[in-house]
Amino acid sequence: CAFPRTPKAAQARQLGGVLVGPGWIWDCRERGRRLPCGPYLLDGSASSGSEGEGSEDAPPPPSPAPGAGKGAGPPPS
């Protein structure tokens, strides 16, 4: 999340999400693993230190394939 005070960020908080800055995504990708969210939290989005962090050894979410995105549709069967 680039900005913590948006309707989308408020909705994520209401649903129990954890808001982190974009640096978290880049740093996870650079290191090839999921990093702790704590140093990247925005606006006190988590009430506990470990909520929503997951395993530090878990791989980061995969990057979308080139050309994938809105309107790309499901892969052919």
Coordinates of C-alpha atoms in Angstrom, one line a residue:
C1 CA 0.0 0.0 0.0
A2 CA 1.5 3.3 -1.0
F3 CA -0.9 5.4 1.1
P4 CA -2.4 4.2 4.4
R5 CA -5.4 6.6 4.4
T6 CA -7.4 5.4 1.4
P7 CA -10.7 3.6 1.2
K8 CA -9.0 0.5 -0.1
A9 CA -6.6 0.5 2.9
A10 CA -9.5 1.0 5.3
Q11 CA -11.3 -1.9 3.8
A12 CA -8.2 -4.1 4.1
R13 CA -7.9 -3.2 7.8
Q14 CA -11.6 -4.0 8.4
L15 CA -11.1 -7.4 6.9
G16 CA -8.1 -8.0 9.1
G17 CA -5.4 -7.3 6.6
V18 CA -1.9 -6.0 7.3
L19 CA -0.8 -2.9 5.4
V20 CA 2.8 -2.8 4.4
G21 CA 4.7 -0.4 2.2
P22 CA 5.9 -1.2 -1.3
G23 CA 9.4 -1.7 0.0
W24 CA 8.3 -5.0 1.5
I25 CA 7.4 -6.4 -1.9
W26 CA 10.7 -5.2 -3.5
D27 CA 12.8 -6.5 -0.6
C28 CA 11.0 -9.9 -0.5
R29 CA 11.6 -10.2 -4.3
E30 CA 15.3 -9.2 -4.0
R31 CA 16.0 -11.7 -1.2
G32 CA 13.9 -14.5 -2.8
R33 CA 11.9 -15.1 0.4
R34 CA 9.1 -13.7 2.4
L35 CA 10.4 -11.2 5.0
P36 CA 8.8 -10.2 8.3
C37 CA 6.2 -7.4 7.9
G38 CA 7.1 -5.5 11.1
P39 CA 9.6 -3.1 9.7
Y40 CA 7.3 -2.3 6.7
L41 CA 4.0 -1.8 8.5
L42 CA 2.0 1.3 7.7
D43 CA -0.1 3.2 10.2
G44 CA -0.2 0.5 12.9
S45 CA -2.1 -1.9 10.6
A46 CA -1.5 -4.9 12.8
S47 CA -2.6 -5.2 16.4
S48 CA 0.0 -7.8 17.2
G49 CA 3.6 -8.1 16.1
S50 CA 3.2 -11.5 14.2
E51 CA -0.3 -11.2 12.8
G52 CA -0.4 -11.7 9.1
E53 CA 3.4 -12.2 8.8
G54 CA 3.5 -15.9 7.9
S55 CA 6.7 -17.8 7.8
E56 CA 9.9 -16.0 7.1
D57 CA 11.1 -18.9 5.1
A58 CA 8.0 -19.0 2.8
P59 CA 8.8 -17.9 -0.7
P60 CA 7.3 -14.6 -1.9
P61 CA 4.2 -14.7 -4.0
P62 CA 5.1 -15.5 -7.7
S63 CA 5.4 -12.7 -10.1
P64 CA 2.7 -12.6 -12.8
A65 CA 3.7 -14.0 -16.2
P66 CA 4.5 -11.4 -18.9
G67 CA 1.3 -10.4 -20.6
A68 CA -0.8 -11.7 -17.8
G69 CA -3.3 -9.3 -16.3
K70 CA -6.7 -7.8 -16.8
G71 CA -8.4 -9.3 -19.8
A72 CA -5.9 -12.1 -20.2
G73 CA -8.5 -14.7 -19.2
P74 CA -7.8 -18.2 -18.0
P75 CA -5.0 -20.3 -19.6
P76 CA -6.1 -22.6 -22.4
S77 CA -7.1 -26.1 -21.4

